[in-house]
Amino acid sequence: MKGNIVVGQSGGPTAVINSSVAGVYAAAKKLGVKKVYGMVHGIQGFLQDNLCDLDEYLADETGVELLKRTPSAFLGSCRFKMPKIEGHEEVYEKVFEIMEKHDIECLFYAGGNDSMDTVKMLSDYAAAHNKPQRFMGVPKTIDNDLPITDHCPGYGSAAKYIAASLKEIIRDNESFGVEKPTVCLVEIMGRHAGWLTAAAALAKGEDCSGVDAIYLPEVTFDVDKFMAKVKDLAATKHSVVIAVSEGVSLADGRFVCELADADKKVDAFGHKQLSGTAAYLASLVAAETGLKTRAVEFSTLQRAATHLASLTDINEAFQVGYDAVVAAEEGKTGMMITLDRNGDDPYQCGTSAYDIHAIANVERPVPAEWITEDGCGLNEGYEKYARPLIMGELQPLFVNGLPRHLVRK
Ligand code: F6P
């Protein structure tokens, strides 16, 4: 590559999205790219010419090691929807103007479904207007709902945190309850797909009885059936722990959390901000049964827990960033790097580049064959898929008793 490159981060952060930036940087340096720019706050910041020079942070190995252990989006993120091209050409021209100004040959964008739409729109515009600049997608989302790729960087670490935290919650909840059980409802992210909530199934093992029920958005939520299930469990157990997705919805399409608050805020992509499902259901259980309840919302903790990140996830996040640069060097554009599983025993995974049109805006749900017949559990098919993704750890660098992070000036 003769020119420079730029990398951006977009959408909800993960524990390992910075590892992808490290991978982009490492490959670029290896290939002799002169300058690696970072977009400050994704494409939204880029449109305001807000860039940083990654040499300032990553030129020495300590910077790279710290970046891999830093949660959230080091460069800053955004939720910005590119407008449709027709009638908004000036927005697209601005992107190319800034690319030309900084001699940027290729733009790398790490994100989920919505961010891959940005890669698609920009590469389509370049193709339609004979522009030489290239655009590559780097997969990232705790939601694990991008199609084509076996899984998404960010998922393994969030799943590890969820399963580990549930083990701790179950231990705590089991410590009381000689008389009546405490019913603990744990709310897990994932707007339309239940991959993250499914990770609750991983808590079960030799030293843990596991959660008592798992409610995914893939299965229509029925409040009466849920209540009957809770009553059944409470009649025989001294502890009840239930995992529920923030995205569970009723037969009429309403999210369960909207029953408590119908006035949910909406982001640039029209997604409602979901939260309050566990709190709502806990209050319902308490009112109907008189049992003690707790509602735990993992919220941002599940996507920011770099101190419990999966080493497999960190390495794969690095690899997809690295391989995106290699693919761009080969002349590829309008593609996203996918993770391709080659085996489970031992787990093996390679990468390839795939047409962004088949990926952008498509959400992949948890396969129905992995959901148990009663609709509130996962079978061994899911376990076989997910277990390798949470394997391995990378010790944080502790300073003054706390993990040290890399911070942009
Ligand atoms: O897209 C990733 C994600 O973490 C979803 O699981 C969640 O619904 C959403 O982002 C939360 O978005 P925000 O951080 O804007 O509240």
CSV table of C-alpha atoms and ligand atoms in Angstrom, one decimal:
chain,number,residue,atom,x,y,z
A,1,MET,CA,0.0,0.0,0.0
A,2,LYS,CA,1.5,3.3,-1.0
A,3,GLY,CA,-0.9,5.6,1.0
A,4,ASN,CA,-2.1,5.7,4.6
A,5,ILE,CA,-5.0,4.0,6.2
A,6,VAL,CA,-7.6,4.8,8.8
A,7,VAL,CA,-9.4,2.6,11.4
A,8,GLY,CA,-12.6,3.4,13.2
A,9,GLN,CA,-14.8,1.8,15.9
A,10,SER,CA,-18.6,2.0,15.8
A,11,GLY,CA,-21.6,0.9,17.8
A,12,GLY,CA,-21.8,-0.7,21.2
A,13,PRO,CA,-18.2,-1.3,22.6
A,14,THR,CA,-16.9,-4.7,23.5
A,15,ALA,CA,-14.1,-5.9,25.8
A,16,VAL,CA,-11.9,-6.7,22.7
A,17,ILE,CA,-12.7,-4.2,20.0
A,18,ASN,CA,-9.4,-2.5,20.8
A,19,SER,CA,-7.6,-5.7,20.0
A,20,SER,CA,-8.9,-5.3,16.5
A,21,VAL,CA,-7.4,-1.8,16.3
A,22,ALA,CA,-4.1,-3.4,17.5
A,23,GLY,CA,-4.4,-6.0,14.7
A,24,VAL,CA,-5.0,-3.4,12.0
A,25,TYR,CA,-2.0,-1.4,13.3
A,26,ALA,CA,0.3,-4.4,13.5
A,27,ALA,CA,-0.5,-5.5,9.9
A,28,ALA,CA,-0.1,-2.0,8.6
A,29,LYS,CA,3.3,-1.7,10.1
A,30,LYS,CA,4.3,-5.0,8.9
A,31,LEU,CA,3.3,-4.0,5.3
A,32,GLY,CA,5.1,-0.7,5.5
A,33,VAL,CA,2.1,1.6,5.6
A,34,LYS,CA,3.3,5.0,6.5
A,35,LYS,CA,0.6,6.3,8.7
A,36,VAL,CA,-2.2,4.6,10.6
A,37,TYR,CA,-4.9,7.1,11.6
A,38,GLY,CA,-7.6,6.4,14.1
A,39,MET,CA,-11.1,8.0,13.6
A,40,VAL,CA,-12.1,9.7,16.8
A,41,HIS,CA,-15.8,8.7,17.3
A,42,GLY,CA,-16.2,6.7,14.2
A,43,ILE,CA,-17.5,8.0,10.9
A,44,GLN,CA,-19.2,10.8,12.7
A,45,GLY,CA,-15.9,12.1,14.0
A,46,PHE,CA,-14.2,11.4,10.6
A,47,LEU,CA,-16.8,13.6,8.8
A,48,GLN,CA,-15.4,16.4,11.1
A,49,ASP,CA,-11.9,15.5,10.2
A,50,ASN,CA,-11.3,14.3,13.8
A,51,LEU,CA,-8.4,11.9,13.5
A,52,CYS,CA,-5.5,10.7,15.7
A,53,ASP,CA,-2.1,9.2,14.8
A,54,LEU,CA,-1.9,5.7,16.3
A,55,ASP,CA,2.0,5.9,16.3
A,56,GLU,CA,1.6,8.2,19.3
A,57,TYR,CA,0.1,5.3,21.3
A,58,LEU,CA,1.2,2.1,19.8
A,59,ALA,CA,4.7,2.6,18.5
A,60,ASP,CA,6.1,0.7,21.5
A,61,GLU,CA,5.0,-2.8,22.5
A,62,THR,CA,3.7,-1.6,25.9
A,63,GLY,CA,1.1,0.5,24.1
A,64,VAL,CA,-0.1,-2.5,22.1
A,65,GLU,CA,-0.3,-4.7,25.2
A,66,LEU,CA,-2.2,-2.0,27.2
A,67,LEU,CA,-4.6,-1.5,24.3
A,68,LYS,CA,-5.5,-5.2,24.2
A,69,ARG,CA,-6.4,-4.9,27.9
A,70,THR,CA,-8.4,-1.7,27.5
A,71,PRO,CA,-12.2,-2.0,27.4
A,72,SER,CA,-14.6,0.1,25.4
A,73,ALA,CA,-13.7,1.9,22.2
A,74,PHE,CA,-10.2,3.5,22.6
A,75,LEU,CA,-10.9,5.7,19.6
A,76,GLY,CA,-14.4,6.6,20.7
A,77,SER,CA,-17.5,5.2,19.1
A,78,CYS,CA,-20.7,6.5,17.5
A,79,ARG,CA,-24.1,5.4,16.4
A,80,PHE,CA,-24.3,7.3,13.1
A,81,LYS,CA,-26.4,6.1,10.2
A,82,MET,CA,-25.1,7.1,6.7
A,83,PRO,CA,-28.0,8.8,4.9
A,84,LYS,CA,-29.2,7.3,1.7
A,85,ILE,CA,-26.9,8.4,-1.2
A,86,GLU,CA,-29.6,10.1,-3.3
A,87,GLY,CA,-29.9,13.6,-2.2
A,88,HIS,CA,-27.0,13.3,0.3
A,89,GLU,CA,-24.1,13.1,-2.0
A,90,GLU,CA,-22.3,15.9,-0.1
A,91,VAL,CA,-22.0,13.6,3.0
A,92,TYR,CA,-20.2,10.9,0.9
A,93,GLU,CA,-18.1,13.5,-1.0
A,94,LYS,CA,-16.9,14.8,2.4
A,95,VAL,CA,-15.7,11.3,3.4
A,96,PHE,CA,-13.6,11.1,0.2
A,97,GLU,CA,-12.4,14.7,0.5
A,98,ILE,CA,-11.0,13.9,4.0
A,99,MET,CA,-9.5,10.6,2.7
A,100,GLU,CA,-7.7,12.4,-0.1
A,101,LYS,CA,-6.6,15.2,2.3
A,102,HIS,CA,-4.8,12.6,4.4
A,103,ASP,CA,-3.7,10.4,1.5
A,104,ILE,CA,-5.9,7.6,3.0
A,105,GLU,CA,-6.1,4.6,0.7
A,106,CYS,CA,-8.2,2.3,2.8
A,107,LEU,CA,-10.8,2.7,5.6
A,108,PHE,CA,-11.3,-0.1,8.2
A,109,TYR,CA,-14.5,-0.1,10.3
A,110,ALA,CA,-15.0,-2.3,13.3
A,111,GLY,CA,-18.6,-2.8,14.2
A,112,GLY,CA,-21.8,-4.8,14.0
A,113,ASN,CA,-24.8,-4.9,11.7
A,114,ASP,CA,-25.3,-1.1,11.5
A,115,SER,CA,-21.6,-0.4,11.1
A,116,MET,CA,-21.3,-2.8,8.3
A,117,ASP,CA,-24.0,-0.8,6.5
A,118,THR,CA,-21.6,2.1,6.6
A,119,VAL,CA,-18.9,0.0,4.9
A,120,LYS,CA,-21.5,-1.1,2.3
A,121,MET,CA,-22.7,2.4,1.6
A,122,LEU,CA,-19.2,3.8,1.2
A,123,SER,CA,-17.9,1.0,-0.9
A,124,ASP,CA,-21.0,1.2,-3.1
A,125,TYR,CA,-20.5,4.9,-3.6
A,126,ALA,CA,-16.8,4.4,-4.4
A,127,ALA,CA,-17.7,1.8,-7.0
A,128,ALA,CA,-20.4,4.0,-8.6
A,129,HIS,CA,-18.1,7.0,-8.8
A,130,ASN,CA,-14.9,5.3,-9.9
A,131,LYS,CA,-13.1,6.2,-6.7
A,132,PRO,CA,-10.0,4.2,-5.9
A,133,GLN,CA,-10.4,4.2,-2.1
A,134,ARG,CA,-11.1,0.8,-0.4
A,135,PHE,CA,-13.4,-0.1,2.5
A,136,MET,CA,-13.2,-3.1,4.8
A,137,GLY,CA,-15.4,-4.3,7.6
A,138,VAL,CA,-13.9,-5.7,10.8
A,139,PRO,CA,-16.6,-7.8,12.7
A,140,LYS,CA,-17.4,-6.8,16.3
A,141,THR,CA,-20.5,-7.3,18.4
A,142,ILE,CA,-21.3,-8.8,21.8
A,143,ASP,CA,-24.7,-9.6,20.2
A,144,ASN,CA,-23.0,-12.2,18.0
A,145,ASP,CA,-25.7,-11.7,15.4
A,146,LEU,CA,-23.7,-11.0,12.2
A,147,PRO,CA,-24.4,-13.6,9.5
A,148,ILE,CA,-21.8,-15.6,7.5
A,149,THR,CA,-19.1,-15.4,10.2
A,150,ASP,CA,-19.1,-18.3,12.7
A,151,HIS,CA,-19.1,-15.9,15.6
A,152,CYS,CA,-18.2,-12.3,16.3
A,153,PRO,CA,-15.3,-10.9,18.2
A,154,GLY,CA,-16.6,-9.5,21.5
A,155,TYR,CA,-19.1,-12.3,22.0
A,156,GLY,CA,-16.7,-14.8,23.7
A,157,SER,CA,-15.6,-12.3,26.3
A,158,ALA,CA,-19.1,-11.1,27.1
A,159,ALA,CA,-20.3,-14.7,27.3
A,160,LYS,CA,-17.4,-15.5,29.7
A,161,TYR,CA,-18.3,-12.6,31.9
A,162,ILE,CA,-22.0,-13.6,31.9
A,163,ALA,CA,-21.4,-17.3,32.7
A,164,ALA,CA,-18.8,-16.5,35.4
A,165,SER,CA,-21.0,-13.8,37.0
A,166,LEU,CA,-24.0,-16.1,37.0
A,167,LYS,CA,-22.0,-18.8,38.8
A,168,GLU,CA,-21.3,-16.2,41.5
A,169,ILE,CA,-25.0,-15.0,41.6
A,170,ILE,CA,-26.2,-18.6,41.9
A,171,ARG,CA,-23.8,-19.3,44.8
A,172,ASP,CA,-25.0,-16.2,46.5
A,173,ASN,CA,-28.7,-16.9,45.9
A,174,GLU,CA,-28.3,-20.5,47.2
A,175,SER,CA,-26.8,-19.4,50.5
A,176,PHE,CA,-30.2,-18.5,52.0
A,177,GLY,CA,-33.7,-19.9,51.7
A,178,VAL,CA,-34.3,-22.6,54.3
A,179,GLU,CA,-37.9,-21.5,54.0
A,180,LYS,CA,-38.9,-19.7,50.9
A,181,PRO,CA,-36.6,-19.2,47.9
A,182,THR,CA,-35.3,-15.9,46.6
A,183,VAL,CA,-36.2,-15.5,42.9
A,184,CYS,CA,-33.3,-13.7,41.1
A,185,LEU,CA,-33.9,-12.4,37.6
A,186,VAL,CA,-30.8,-11.5,35.5
A,187,GLU,CA,-31.2,-9.3,32.5
A,188,ILE,CA,-28.7,-9.8,29.6
A,189,MET,CA,-28.1,-7.6,26.5
A,190,GLY,CA,-28.9,-8.6,22.9
A,191,ARG,CA,-31.6,-6.6,21.2
A,192,HIS,CA,-33.1,-9.1,18.8
A,193,ALA,CA,-30.8,-12.2,19.1
A,194,GLY,CA,-30.4,-14.3,22.2
A,195,TRP,CA,-26.8,-15.3,21.8
A,196,LEU,CA,-25.6,-13.5,24.9
A,197,THR,CA,-28.5,-14.7,27.0
A,198,ALA,CA,-27.8,-18.2,25.8
A,199,ALA,CA,-24.4,-17.9,27.5
A,200,ALA,CA,-26.2,-18.3,30.8
A,201,ALA,CA,-26.3,-22.0,29.9
A,202,LEU,CA,-22.5,-22.1,30.2
A,203,ALA,CA,-22.7,-21.5,34.0
A,204,LYS,CA,-23.7,-25.1,34.6
A,205,GLY,CA,-20.9,-27.4,35.6
A,206,GLU,CA,-19.5,-29.8,38.2
A,207,ASP,CA,-19.5,-27.0,40.8
A,208,CYS,CA,-22.7,-25.2,39.7
A,209,SER,CA,-26.2,-26.3,39.2
A,210,GLY,CA,-26.8,-23.6,36.6
A,211,VAL,CA,-29.6,-21.2,36.0
A,212,ASP,CA,-33.2,-22.5,36.2
A,213,ALA,CA,-34.6,-21.0,33.0
A,214,ILE,CA,-33.3,-19.0,30.0
A,215,TYR,CA,-35.6,-16.7,28.1
A,216,LEU,CA,-34.4,-15.7,24.6
A,217,PRO,CA,-35.9,-13.1,22.2
A,218,GLU,CA,-36.2,-15.9,19.6
A,219,VAL,CA,-39.1,-17.4,21.7
A,220,THR,CA,-42.3,-15.4,22.1
A,221,PHE,CA,-42.6,-14.5,25.8
A,222,ASP,CA,-45.8,-15.4,27.5
A,223,VAL,CA,-46.2,-13.7,30.9
A,224,ASP,CA,-48.6,-16.4,32.2
A,225,LYS,CA,-46.4,-19.3,31.2
A,226,PHE,CA,-43.4,-17.5,32.8
A,227,MET,CA,-45.3,-17.0,36.1
A,228,ALA,CA,-46.4,-20.7,36.1
A,229,LYS,CA,-42.8,-21.7,35.6
A,230,VAL,CA,-41.5,-19.5,38.4
A,231,LYS,CA,-44.2,-20.9,40.8
A,232,ASP,CA,-43.3,-24.5,39.8
A,233,LEU,CA,-39.6,-23.8,40.5
A,234,ALA,CA,-40.3,-22.0,43.7
A,235,ALA,CA,-42.3,-25.0,45.0
A,236,THR,CA,-39.4,-27.3,44.8
A,237,LYS,CA,-36.2,-25.3,45.1
A,238,HIS,CA,-34.6,-23.0,47.7
A,239,SER,CA,-33.0,-20.8,45.1
A,240,VAL,CA,-34.3,-19.7,41.7
A,241,VAL,CA,-32.1,-17.9,39.2
A,242,ILE,CA,-33.5,-17.0,35.8
A,243,ALA,CA,-31.7,-15.4,32.8
A,244,VAL,CA,-33.8,-13.1,30.6
A,245,SER,CA,-32.9,-11.2,27.5
A,246,GLU,CA,-33.5,-7.5,27.4
A,247,GLY,CA,-35.1,-8.2,24.0
A,248,VAL,CA,-37.8,-10.7,25.0
A,249,SER,CA,-41.1,-9.6,23.4
A,250,LEU,CA,-44.8,-10.6,23.5
A,251,ALA,CA,-46.9,-12.1,20.8
A,252,ASP,CA,-48.1,-8.6,19.8
A,253,GLY,CA,-44.5,-7.5,19.2
A,254,ARG,CA,-44.1,-5.3,22.3
A,255,PHE,CA,-40.9,-5.7,24.3
A,256,VAL,CA,-41.6,-6.9,27.8
A,257,CYS,CA,-39.7,-3.9,29.2
A,258,GLU,CA,-42.2,-1.7,27.4
A,259,LEU,CA,-44.9,-3.0,29.7
A,260,ALA,CA,-43.2,-1.0,32.5
A,261,ASP,CA,-42.2,1.9,30.4
A,262,ALA,CA,-43.9,2.4,27.0
A,263,ASP,CA,-41.9,5.5,26.1
A,264,LYS,CA,-38.5,3.9,25.2
A,265,LYS,CA,-35.9,6.2,23.6
A,266,VAL,CA,-34.8,5.3,20.0
A,267,ASP,CA,-31.3,5.6,18.5
A,268,ALA,CA,-30.2,6.7,15.0
A,269,PHE,CA,-31.0,3.3,13.6
A,270,GLY,CA,-34.5,3.2,15.2
A,271,HIS,CA,-33.5,0.8,17.9
A,272,LYS,CA,-35.4,1.2,21.2
A,273,GLN,CA,-33.2,1.5,24.2
A,274,LEU,CA,-34.1,-1.7,26.1
A,275,SER,CA,-33.7,-2.1,29.9
A,276,GLY,CA,-35.9,-2.8,32.9
A,277,THR,CA,-37.1,-6.3,31.8
A,278,ALA,CA,-35.7,-8.1,34.9
A,279,ALA,CA,-37.0,-5.3,37.2
A,280,TYR,CA,-40.4,-5.5,35.7
A,281,LEU,CA,-40.7,-9.3,35.9
A,282,ALA,CA,-39.2,-9.3,39.5
A,283,SER,CA,-41.9,-6.9,40.6
A,284,LEU,CA,-44.6,-9.1,39.0
A,285,VAL,CA,-43.3,-12.2,40.7
A,286,ALA,CA,-43.1,-10.4,44.1
A,287,ALA,CA,-46.6,-9.1,43.7
A,288,GLU,CA,-48.1,-12.5,42.7
A,289,THR,CA,-46.2,-14.8,44.9
A,290,GLY,CA,-45.0,-12.7,47.9
A,291,LEU,CA,-41.5,-14.2,47.4
A,292,LYS,CA,-38.4,-12.2,47.8
A,293,THR,CA,-37.0,-11.2,44.4
A,294,ARG,CA,-33.9,-9.6,43.0
A,295,ALA,CA,-33.3,-8.0,39.6
A,296,VAL,CA,-29.8,-7.8,38.3
A,297,GLU,CA,-29.1,-5.9,35.0
A,298,PHE,CA,-25.6,-6.7,33.7
A,299,SER,CA,-25.9,-3.7,31.4
A,300,THR,CA,-22.6,-2.2,30.3
A,301,LEU,CA,-20.6,-4.5,32.7
A,302,GLN,CA,-21.0,-7.4,30.3
A,303,ARG,CA,-19.4,-5.7,27.4
A,304,ALA,CA,-16.7,-3.8,29.3
A,305,ALA,CA,-15.2,-6.6,31.5
A,306,THR,CA,-11.8,-6.8,30.0
A,307,HIS,CA,-10.5,-8.1,33.3
A,308,LEU,CA,-12.3,-11.4,32.5
A,309,ALA,CA,-11.9,-11.3,28.7
A,310,SER,CA,-11.5,-14.6,26.8
A,311,LEU,CA,-8.0,-15.0,25.3
A,312,THR,CA,-9.4,-16.8,22.3
A,313,ASP,CA,-11.6,-13.7,21.7
A,314,ILE,CA,-8.7,-11.2,22.2
A,315,ASN,CA,-6.6,-13.2,19.7
A,316,GLU,CA,-9.4,-13.5,17.1
A,317,ALA,CA,-10.3,-9.8,17.4
A,318,PHE,CA,-6.6,-9.0,16.7
A,319,GLN,CA,-6.6,-11.5,13.8
A,320,VAL,CA,-9.7,-10.1,12.0
A,321,GLY,CA,-8.1,-6.6,12.2
A,322,TYR,CA,-4.8,-7.9,10.9
A,323,ASP,CA,-6.4,-9.9,8.1
A,324,ALA,CA,-8.6,-7.0,7.0
A,325,VAL,CA,-5.4,-5.0,6.2
A,326,VAL,CA,-3.9,-8.0,4.4
A,327,ALA,CA,-7.1,-8.4,2.3
A,328,ALA,CA,-7.1,-4.6,1.5
A,329,GLU,CA,-3.4,-4.9,0.4
A,330,GLU,CA,-4.5,-7.7,-2.0
A,331,GLY,CA,-7.0,-5.1,-3.5
A,332,LYS,CA,-10.2,-6.3,-1.8
A,333,THR,CA,-12.9,-3.8,-0.9
A,334,GLY,CA,-16.6,-3.8,0.2
A,335,MET,CA,-15.9,-6.9,2.3
A,336,MET,CA,-15.9,-8.0,5.9
A,337,ILE,CA,-13.5,-10.5,7.4
A,338,THR,CA,-15.3,-13.6,8.7
A,339,LEU,CA,-14.2,-16.2,11.3
A,340,ASP,CA,-14.5,-19.6,9.8
A,341,ARG,CA,-14.5,-22.6,12.2
A,342,ASN,CA,-12.5,-25.5,11.0
A,343,GLY,CA,-12.9,-27.9,13.9
A,344,ASP,CA,-14.1,-28.2,17.5
A,345,ASP,CA,-11.7,-30.8,18.8
A,346,PRO,CA,-9.3,-29.1,18.9
A,347,TYR,CA,-11.0,-25.9,18.2
A,348,GLN,CA,-9.6,-24.3,15.1
A,349,CYS,CA,-10.7,-21.1,13.3
A,350,GLY,CA,-9.4,-19.3,10.2
A,351,THR,CA,-10.6,-16.2,8.4
A,352,SER,CA,-11.7,-15.1,5.0
A,353,ALA,CA,-13.2,-12.0,3.3
A,354,TYR,CA,-16.9,-12.0,2.4
A,355,ASP,CA,-19.1,-9.6,0.4
A,356,ILE,CA,-20.5,-6.9,2.7
A,357,HIS,CA,-23.8,-6.9,0.9
A,358,ALA,CA,-24.6,-10.4,2.3
A,359,ILE,CA,-23.8,-9.1,5.8
A,360,ALA,CA,-24.9,-5.5,6.4
A,361,ASN,CA,-28.2,-5.2,8.2
A,362,VAL,CA,-28.8,-8.9,8.4
A,363,GLU,CA,-29.3,-10.3,12.0
A,364,ARG,CA,-28.6,-14.0,12.7
A,365,PRO,CA,-30.7,-15.5,15.5
A,366,VAL,CA,-29.8,-18.4,17.7
A,367,PRO,CA,-30.7,-21.6,15.7
A,368,ALA,CA,-34.1,-23.1,16.8
A,369,GLU,CA,-32.4,-26.6,17.0
A,370,TRP,CA,-30.3,-25.4,19.9
A,371,ILE,CA,-33.3,-24.2,22.0
A,372,THR,CA,-34.9,-26.9,24.2
A,373,GLU,CA,-38.5,-27.9,23.5
A,374,ASP,CA,-40.0,-26.0,26.5
A,375,GLY,CA,-38.4,-22.8,25.0
A,376,CYS,CA,-36.5,-21.9,28.1
A,377,GLY,CA,-33.1,-23.6,27.8
A,378,LEU,CA,-30.2,-24.5,25.5
A,379,ASN,CA,-29.0,-27.9,24.5
A,380,GLU,CA,-25.5,-29.4,24.0
A,381,GLY,CA,-25.4,-28.1,20.4
A,382,TYR,CA,-25.1,-24.6,21.8
A,383,GLU,CA,-22.6,-25.6,24.5
A,384,LYS,CA,-20.4,-27.3,21.8
A,385,TYR,CA,-20.5,-24.1,19.8
A,386,ALA,CA,-19.9,-21.6,22.6
A,387,ARG,CA,-17.5,-23.3,25.0
A,388,PRO,CA,-14.3,-22.9,22.8
A,389,LEU,CA,-15.0,-19.1,22.5
A,390,ILE,CA,-14.7,-18.4,26.2
A,391,MET,CA,-11.4,-20.3,26.7
A,392,GLY,CA,-8.2,-18.7,27.9
A,393,GLU,CA,-7.4,-15.5,29.9
A,394,LEU,CA,-5.1,-12.5,29.6
A,395,GLN,CA,-4.0,-11.1,32.9
A,396,PRO,CA,-4.6,-7.4,33.2
A,397,LEU,CA,-1.6,-5.1,34.0
A,398,PHE,CA,-2.4,-4.1,37.6
A,399,VAL,CA,-1.3,-0.7,38.9
A,400,ASN,CA,-2.3,0.5,42.3
A,401,GLY,CA,-4.5,-2.5,42.7
A,402,LEU,CA,-6.5,-1.9,39.5
A,403,PRO,CA,-6.2,-2.9,35.8
A,404,ARG,CA,-4.3,-0.2,33.8
A,405,HIS,CA,-6.0,1.1,30.6
A,406,LEU,CA,-4.6,3.0,27.6
A,407,VAL,CA,-6.3,6.4,27.3
A,408,ARG,CA,-6.4,8.7,24.3
A,409,LYS,CA,-5.0,12.2,25.0
B,1,F6P,O1,-25.3,-3.5,19.9
B,1,F6P,C1,-24.7,-4.0,21.1
B,1,F6P,C2,-25.5,-3.6,22.3
B,1,F6P,O2,-24.7,-3.8,23.4
B,1,F6P,C3,-26.8,-4.4,22.4
B,1,F6P,O3,-26.7,-5.6,23.0
B,1,F6P,C4,-27.6,-3.5,23.3
B,1,F6P,O4,-29.0,-3.6,23.2
B,1,F6P,C5,-27.2,-2.1,22.8
B,1,F6P,O5,-25.9,-2.3,22.3
B,1,F6P,C6,-27.2,-1.1,23.9
B,1,F6P,O6,-26.9,0.1,23.3
B,1,F6P,P1,-26.5,1.4,24.0
B,1,F6P,O7,-25.1,1.3,24.5
B,1,F6P,O8,-26.6,2.5,23.0
B,1,F6P,O9,-27.5,1.6,25.2
